Amino acid sequence: MAETGLPETFVDSQVCKFLFNVGECMTRRIERDLCLPSEAIQKVMAELKRERHIYYKDEAMGDFKVALSDSGRDRARRYLIESMYVGPAPVLLEHYIGSVKAQSITKEKPGKEAVRHAFSDILLSPEVLDRLGPAINSGRGLFLYGFPGNGKTTIAERITKSFGHDIWVPYAIYVDGEIIKFFDAENHERVPDEKLNVPAGETYDTRWVKIKRPTIVVGGELTMDTLELRYNPNTRITEPSVQLKSNCGTLVIDDFGRQRMAPIQLLNRWIVPLEKRYDYLTLSNGKKIQVPFDQLIIFSTNLEPKDLVDDAFLRRIPYKINVLDPTEEEYRQLMRFMAGKFQIAYDEPAVDYLVNTHYKAKKRPFRCCQPRDLLLQIMNHSAYHGQEAKMTPETFDVACANYFAVL
């Protein structure tokens, strides 16, 4: 119990609630599912048995089947009123803080090769990569701005890859009697067991799960509420803030300036965390806790940063990168690149026709997303007609008629 730092009463509650939910089961399953050492479980169960809250039924292979008595079920119901959390045991807040310090993105200094490898599946000019590299190394803040369709979100989502190394995060955090359910399968990509790289013959604390460094993207749904701990009065379980979940990774504020909250509200909420790299969150009992604010925050916007926030905020976001429209040469490179990905034969005369007829003649700007989008139009049209997808003036005419109808 001492090595987990958890109160014995908490382990008692987890055992009772677990048995209440599953009915009778073997003791090894309790140890496995609650992610606690055998000694801690056995000590609590011995006391529960002594008080006749549980009883042992069958024995097999040195293991016992155990179930709750009537008084044990009453005990479990009382625990469930306090909190419905049942699952992997939490870690203490101070242990989580220590893990963030040990795995901080500020300790990762990806060089040119690491950055280029992270972006190898998309086409970016060396100039843009060389501007992104120092921003990634800073691990602090970045504005990506420019016209829509030039890949700002795509760039942001690949930045995390530059940091390499997977990280360990807890399933849950225990602080002041409250459970913060930390691991989020929707935003945290778990590393398969066979890739954990745990040395043969050694074990690890299964209260922690190995994940890829997180990339969390929030857009118009971002509100002040998502920046705070959210206590569910029905389950009595606390959900983490969006910035807490993104620690040791990247947090992308997509389409910044178009949230339901005004940019000035975010400015006031984050101006200190951006500077100090720690944040204060409030528990359901009103107590404030200090937590790490350790992520690369990327503000992606179609608007000018200076039109969104004041100078004080801009100073705390040290890098501002304008993602420009591609040149004609870059557009053609993108078309060739995407044709290879989609296994469509590249046809230079057809692309000449596309550029001259649907861009130059109409004074239409090139956008980075358009080669992909137009080729997808061709593929869908060809699939519908049972034909092979090809670049021709005719297929580009059809694709452009659909794609640019209201653009």
Coordinates of C-alpha atoms in Angstrom, one line a residue:
M1 CA 0.0 0.0 0.0
A2 CA 2.8 2.3 0.9
E3 CA 4.3 2.2 -2.7
T4 CA 1.0 3.3 -4.2
G5 CA 0.5 6.0 -1.7
L6 CA -3.3 5.3 -1.7
P7 CA -5.3 5.1 1.5
E8 CA -6.3 1.6 2.6
T9 CA -9.9 2.8 2.6
F10 CA -9.7 3.6 -1.1
V11 CA -8.5 0.1 -1.9
D12 CA -11.2 -1.3 0.3
S13 CA -13.8 0.7 -1.7
Q14 CA -12.4 -0.4 -5.1
V15 CA -12.5 -4.1 -4.1
C16 CA -16.1 -3.9 -2.8
K17 CA -17.3 -1.9 -5.8
F18 CA -15.6 -4.3 -8.2
L19 CA -17.1 -7.4 -6.6
F20 CA -20.5 -5.6 -6.6
N21 CA -20.3 -5.1 -10.3
V22 CA -19.0 -8.4 -11.4
G23 CA -20.3 -10.8 -8.8
E24 CA -18.0 -13.6 -7.7
C25 CA -14.6 -13.8 -9.2
M26 CA -11.1 -15.0 -8.7
T27 CA -8.7 -12.9 -6.6
R28 CA -6.1 -12.7 -9.4
R29 CA -8.7 -11.0 -11.6
I30 CA -9.3 -8.4 -8.9
E31 CA -5.5 -7.7 -8.7
R32 CA -5.3 -7.6 -12.5
D33 CA -8.3 -5.3 -13.2
L34 CA -7.6 -2.9 -10.3
C35 CA -3.9 -2.8 -11.3
L36 CA -2.7 -3.2 -7.7
P37 CA 0.0 -5.3 -6.1
S38 CA -1.1 -8.7 -4.7
E39 CA 0.0 -7.7 -1.2
A40 CA -2.2 -4.6 -1.2
I41 CA -5.3 -6.6 -2.4
Q42 CA -4.7 -9.5 0.0
K43 CA -4.3 -7.2 3.0
V44 CA -7.6 -5.5 2.3
M45 CA -9.4 -8.8 1.5
A46 CA -8.2 -10.4 4.7
E47 CA -9.7 -7.5 6.7
L48 CA -13.0 -7.7 4.6
K49 CA -13.1 -11.4 5.3
R50 CA -12.5 -10.9 9.0
E51 CA -15.4 -8.4 9.1
R52 CA -17.5 -10.9 7.1
H53 CA -18.1 -8.6 4.2
I54 CA -16.7 -11.2 1.7
Y55 CA -16.4 -15.0 1.7
Y56 CA -14.3 -17.4 -0.2
K57 CA -15.9 -20.1 -2.3
D58 CA -13.7 -22.3 -4.4
E59 CA -10.0 -22.8 -4.7
A60 CA -8.1 -23.6 -7.9
M61 CA -4.4 -23.4 -8.8
G62 CA -3.6 -21.5 -5.6
D63 CA -6.3 -18.9 -6.4
F64 CA -9.7 -18.3 -4.6
K65 CA -13.1 -17.4 -5.9
V66 CA -14.5 -14.6 -3.7
A67 CA -17.9 -12.9 -3.4
L68 CA -19.6 -10.2 -1.3
S69 CA -21.9 -11.1 1.6
D70 CA -25.1 -9.1 2.3
S71 CA -23.1 -6.7 4.5
G72 CA -20.5 -6.4 1.8
R73 CA -23.0 -5.4 -0.8
D74 CA -24.4 -2.8 1.6
R75 CA -20.8 -1.5 2.0
A76 CA -20.3 -1.4 -1.8
R77 CA -23.5 0.6 -2.2
R78 CA -22.3 3.2 0.2
Y79 CA -19.0 3.4 -1.6
L80 CA -20.8 3.8 -5.0
I81 CA -22.7 6.8 -3.6
E82 CA -19.4 8.5 -2.9
S83 CA -18.0 7.6 -6.4
M84 CA -18.9 5.2 -9.2
Y85 CA -15.3 4.9 -10.4
V86 CA -14.2 1.3 -10.6
G87 CA -11.1 0.4 -12.6
P88 CA -7.3 0.7 -12.7
A89 CA -6.2 2.3 -9.4
P90 CA -5.2 5.9 -9.7
V91 CA -1.7 7.4 -9.1
L92 CA -1.1 10.3 -6.8
L93 CA -1.0 13.8 -8.2
E94 CA 2.6 14.3 -7.2
H95 CA 3.6 11.1 -9.1
Y96 CA 1.8 12.3 -12.2
I97 CA 3.6 15.7 -11.9
G98 CA 6.9 13.9 -11.7
S99 CA 6.1 11.8 -14.8
V100 CA 5.4 15.0 -16.8
K101 CA 8.7 16.5 -15.8
A102 CA 10.5 13.3 -16.8
Q103 CA 8.7 13.2 -20.2
S104 CA 8.4 16.9 -20.9
I105 CA 8.5 18.0 -24.6
T106 CA 11.0 20.6 -23.5
K107 CA 13.5 17.7 -23.1
E108 CA 13.0 16.7 -26.8
K109 CA 15.1 18.7 -29.3
P110 CA 14.2 17.2 -32.7
G111 CA 16.8 18.1 -35.3
K112 CA 16.3 18.7 -39.0
E113 CA 16.2 15.0 -39.9
A114 CA 13.6 14.2 -37.2
V115 CA 11.4 17.0 -38.4
R116 CA 11.6 16.0 -42.0
H117 CA 10.8 12.4 -41.2
A118 CA 7.7 13.5 -39.2
F119 CA 6.5 15.4 -42.3
S120 CA 7.6 12.8 -44.9
D121 CA 4.0 11.8 -45.8
I122 CA 3.1 15.3 -46.9
L123 CA 4.8 17.8 -49.3
L124 CA 6.3 20.8 -47.6
S125 CA 9.0 23.1 -48.9
P126 CA 12.4 23.0 -47.1
E127 CA 11.8 26.7 -46.2
V128 CA 8.6 26.0 -44.3
L129 CA 10.2 23.0 -42.5
D130 CA 13.2 25.1 -41.5
R131 CA 10.8 27.7 -40.0
L132 CA 8.8 25.0 -38.2
G133 CA 11.9 23.3 -36.7
P134 CA 12.9 26.0 -34.2
A135 CA 9.2 26.4 -33.2
I136 CA 8.9 22.7 -32.5
N137 CA 12.2 22.8 -30.5
S138 CA 10.9 25.6 -28.3
G139 CA 8.0 23.5 -27.1
R140 CA 6.1 26.6 -26.3
G141 CA 3.6 28.2 -28.7
L142 CA 3.0 28.6 -32.4
F143 CA 0.6 30.5 -34.6
L144 CA -0.1 29.0 -38.0
Y145 CA -2.1 31.4 -40.1
G146 CA -3.1 31.9 -43.7
F147 CA -5.8 31.2 -46.2
P148 CA -8.0 28.1 -45.7
G149 CA -7.0 24.9 -47.5
N150 CA -3.3 25.3 -47.2
G151 CA -2.7 22.5 -44.7
K152 CA -2.5 24.3 -41.4
T153 CA -4.3 21.6 -39.5
T154 CA -2.4 18.9 -41.3
I155 CA 0.9 20.5 -40.3
A156 CA -0.2 20.9 -36.7
E157 CA -1.2 17.2 -36.5
R158 CA 2.2 16.1 -37.6
I159 CA 4.3 18.2 -35.4
T160 CA 3.9 15.8 -32.4
K161 CA 5.6 13.1 -34.5
S162 CA 8.8 15.2 -34.3
F163 CA 9.1 14.7 -30.6
G164 CA 9.5 10.9 -31.0
H165 CA 9.3 8.7 -27.9
D166 CA 6.0 7.4 -26.6
I167 CA 5.0 8.4 -23.0
W168 CA 3.4 6.8 -20.0
V169 CA 0.2 8.3 -18.5
P170 CA -2.0 7.2 -15.7
Y171 CA -5.4 5.7 -16.1
A172 CA -6.6 8.0 -13.3
I173 CA -5.2 10.5 -10.8
Y174 CA -6.1 10.6 -7.0
V175 CA -6.0 14.0 -5.3
D176 CA -7.7 15.1 -2.1
G177 CA -10.1 12.1 -2.2
E178 CA -11.2 12.9 -5.8
I179 CA -10.7 10.7 -8.9
I180 CA -9.7 12.4 -12.1
K181 CA -10.2 9.9 -14.9
F182 CA -7.2 10.8 -17.1
F183 CA -6.7 8.2 -19.9
D184 CA -9.0 9.0 -22.8
A185 CA -9.2 6.4 -25.5
E186 CA -10.6 9.0 -27.9
N187 CA -7.6 11.2 -27.6
H188 CA -4.8 8.9 -26.3
E189 CA -3.6 6.3 -28.7
R190 CA -2.5 3.3 -26.7
V191 CA 0.8 1.5 -27.7
P192 CA 0.2 -2.2 -28.3
D193 CA 1.5 -4.5 -25.5
E194 CA 4.0 -6.1 -27.8
K195 CA 5.7 -2.7 -28.3
L196 CA 6.0 -1.7 -24.6
N197 CA 9.7 -2.7 -24.6
V198 CA 9.5 -3.9 -21.0
P199 CA 12.7 -6.0 -20.4
A200 CA 12.1 -9.8 -20.2
G201 CA 11.5 -10.9 -16.6
E202 CA 10.6 -7.4 -15.4
T203 CA 7.2 -6.0 -14.6
Y204 CA 5.8 -2.4 -14.6
D205 CA 3.2 -0.5 -12.7
T206 CA 0.0 -1.3 -14.6
R207 CA -1.7 1.8 -13.3
W208 CA 0.2 3.5 -16.1
V209 CA -0.5 3.0 -19.8
K210 CA 1.9 3.7 -22.6
I211 CA 0.6 6.0 -25.4
K212 CA 1.8 7.9 -28.4
R213 CA 2.5 11.6 -27.5
P214 CA -1.0 13.1 -27.8
T215 CA -2.2 15.5 -30.4
I216 CA -5.5 16.9 -29.2
V217 CA -7.4 19.1 -31.7
V218 CA -10.2 21.4 -30.5
G219 CA -12.2 23.7 -32.7
G220 CA -15.4 25.7 -32.5
E221 CA -16.5 23.5 -29.6
L222 CA -13.9 25.0 -27.3
T223 CA -15.5 26.7 -24.3
M224 CA -14.3 27.9 -20.9
D225 CA -15.8 24.8 -19.4
T226 CA -13.4 22.5 -21.4
L227 CA -10.5 24.4 -19.9
E228 CA -11.4 23.3 -16.4
L229 CA -11.9 20.1 -14.5
R230 CA -15.4 18.8 -15.0
Y231 CA -17.1 17.0 -12.1
N232 CA -20.0 14.7 -13.0
P233 CA -22.5 14.8 -10.1
N234 CA -24.1 11.6 -11.3
T235 CA -21.0 9.4 -11.4
R236 CA -18.9 11.5 -8.9
I237 CA -16.0 11.2 -11.3
T238 CA -13.9 14.2 -12.5
E239 CA -12.9 14.6 -16.2
P240 CA -9.6 16.4 -17.0
S241 CA -9.3 19.7 -18.8
V242 CA -8.3 19.6 -22.4
Q243 CA -4.9 21.1 -21.7
L244 CA -4.2 18.5 -18.9
K245 CA -4.9 15.7 -21.4
S246 CA -2.5 17.2 -23.9
N247 CA 0.5 17.3 -21.6
C248 CA 3.7 16.1 -23.1
G249 CA 2.2 16.5 -26.6
T250 CA 0.5 19.0 -28.8
L251 CA -2.8 21.0 -28.3
V252 CA -4.2 22.4 -31.5
I253 CA -6.7 25.3 -31.3
D254 CA -8.2 24.9 -34.8
D255 CA -9.9 27.8 -36.5
F256 CA -8.9 30.1 -33.7
G257 CA -11.1 33.1 -33.4
R258 CA -14.3 31.3 -34.4
Q259 CA -14.9 29.6 -31.0
R260 CA -18.0 30.3 -29.0
M261 CA -15.7 32.0 -26.5
A262 CA -14.0 35.3 -27.4
P263 CA -10.2 35.2 -27.9
I264 CA -9.8 37.6 -25.0
Q265 CA -11.3 35.0 -22.7
L266 CA -8.7 32.5 -23.7
L267 CA -6.1 35.2 -23.3
N268 CA -7.1 35.9 -19.8
R269 CA -7.3 32.2 -18.9
W270 CA -3.9 31.2 -20.3
I271 CA -1.7 34.2 -20.2
V272 CA 0.0 33.0 -16.9
P273 CA 0.2 29.2 -17.8
L274 CA 1.8 30.1 -21.1
E275 CA 4.5 32.0 -19.3
K276 CA 5.0 29.8 -16.2
R277 CA 4.2 26.4 -17.7
Y278 CA 1.9 25.4 -14.9
D279 CA -1.8 25.8 -14.4
Y280 CA -4.3 25.9 -11.6
L281 CA -7.4 23.8 -11.7
T282 CA -10.3 23.6 -9.2
L283 CA -11.6 20.4 -7.6
S284 CA -15.3 19.9 -6.9
N285 CA -14.7 20.8 -3.3
G286 CA -13.3 24.2 -4.3
K287 CA -9.6 23.4 -3.6
K288 CA -7.2 24.6 -6.3
I289 CA -4.4 22.3 -7.4
Q290 CA -1.3 23.2 -9.4
V291 CA -0.7 21.0 -12.5
P292 CA 1.8 21.0 -15.4
F293 CA 1.1 23.0 -18.5
D294 CA 3.5 21.2 -20.7
Q295 CA 2.5 21.0 -24.3
L296 CA 3.2 22.8 -27.6
I297 CA 0.1 24.9 -28.2
I298 CA -0.7 25.6 -31.9
F299 CA -3.2 28.3 -32.8
S300 CA -4.4 27.6 -36.3
T301 CA -6.4 30.4 -37.9
N302 CA -7.4 31.9 -41.3
L303 CA -7.3 35.3 -39.7
E304 CA -4.4 37.7 -38.9
P305 CA -3.1 37.0 -35.3
K306 CA -2.8 40.7 -34.6
D307 CA -6.6 41.0 -35.3
L308 CA -7.4 38.4 -32.8
V309 CA -5.3 39.1 -29.7
D310 CA -3.3 41.9 -28.2
D311 CA 0.5 42.3 -28.0
A312 CA 0.7 40.8 -24.5
F313 CA -0.6 37.5 -25.8
L314 CA 1.4 37.5 -29.0
R315 CA 4.6 37.9 -27.0
R316 CA 3.8 34.6 -25.3
I317 CA 3.4 32.8 -28.6
P318 CA 7.0 33.2 -29.9
Y319 CA 6.5 31.8 -33.4
K320 CA 4.1 33.0 -36.1
I321 CA 4.2 31.2 -39.4
N322 CA 2.2 32.2 -42.4
V323 CA 1.3 29.2 -44.4
L324 CA 1.3 30.7 -47.9
D325 CA -0.5 29.6 -51.1
P326 CA 1.6 27.3 -53.1
T327 CA 3.3 28.6 -56.2
E328 CA 2.4 27.0 -59.6
E329 CA 5.5 24.8 -59.4
E330 CA 4.6 23.7 -55.9
Y331 CA 1.0 23.0 -56.9
R332 CA 2.2 20.8 -59.7
Q333 CA 4.5 19.0 -57.3
L334 CA 1.6 18.4 -55.0
M335 CA -0.5 17.1 -57.9
R336 CA 2.3 14.6 -58.8
F337 CA 2.7 13.7 -55.1
M338 CA -1.0 13.0 -54.5
A339 CA -1.3 11.1 -57.8
G340 CA 1.4 8.7 -56.6
K341 CA -0.5 8.3 -53.3
F342 CA -3.8 7.5 -55.1
Q343 CA -2.1 5.4 -57.8
I344 CA -3.3 7.6 -60.6
A345 CA -1.0 8.0 -63.6
Y346 CA 0.3 11.6 -63.7
D347 CA -0.5 13.3 -67.0
E348 CA 1.4 16.6 -67.6
P349 CA -0.7 17.8 -70.5
A350 CA -3.9 17.3 -68.5
V351 CA -2.4 19.2 -65.6
D352 CA -1.4 22.0 -68.0
Y353 CA -5.0 22.2 -69.1
L354 CA -6.2 22.3 -65.5
V355 CA -3.8 25.1 -64.6
N356 CA -4.5 27.2 -67.7
T357 CA -8.3 26.7 -67.9
H358 CA -9.4 26.5 -64.3
Y359 CA -6.8 28.6 -62.5
K360 CA -5.1 31.2 -64.7
A361 CA -8.0 32.0 -66.9
K362 CA -10.2 32.5 -63.8
K363 CA -7.5 34.2 -61.7
R364 CA -8.1 31.5 -59.1
P365 CA -5.4 31.1 -56.4
F366 CA -3.8 27.7 -55.8
R367 CA -4.4 26.0 -52.5
C368 CA -2.5 23.1 -51.0
C369 CA -5.6 20.9 -50.5
Q370 CA -6.9 21.2 -54.0
P371 CA -4.7 18.5 -55.8
R372 CA -6.0 15.9 -53.3
D373 CA -9.6 17.1 -53.4
L374 CA -9.7 17.2 -57.2
L375 CA -8.2 13.7 -57.6
L376 CA -10.7 12.4 -55.1
Q377 CA -13.5 13.9 -57.3
I378 CA -12.0 12.1 -60.3
M379 CA -11.7 8.8 -58.4
N380 CA -15.4 9.0 -57.2
H381 CA -16.6 9.9 -60.7
S382 CA -14.7 7.1 -62.3
A383 CA -15.8 4.6 -59.7
Y384 CA -19.5 5.5 -60.3
H385 CA -19.1 5.0 -64.0
G386 CA -17.0 1.8 -63.7
Q387 CA -14.0 3.4 -65.3
E388 CA -10.3 3.7 -64.5
A389 CA -9.4 6.9 -62.7
K390 CA -7.4 9.1 -65.2
M391 CA -6.2 12.6 -65.4
T392 CA -7.7 14.1 -68.6
P393 CA -9.1 17.5 -69.5
E394 CA -12.6 15.9 -69.4
T395 CA -12.2 14.4 -65.9
F396 CA -10.7 17.7 -64.6
D397 CA -13.6 19.6 -66.1
V398 CA -16.1 17.4 -64.2
A399 CA -14.1 17.6 -61.0
C400 CA -13.8 21.4 -61.2
A401 CA -17.5 21.9 -62.0
N402 CA -18.3 20.1 -58.7
Y403 CA -15.5 21.5 -56.6
F404 CA -15.5 25.1 -57.6
A405 CA -19.3 25.4 -58.0
V406 CA -19.6 28.0 -55.3
L407 CA -15.9 28.9 -54.8

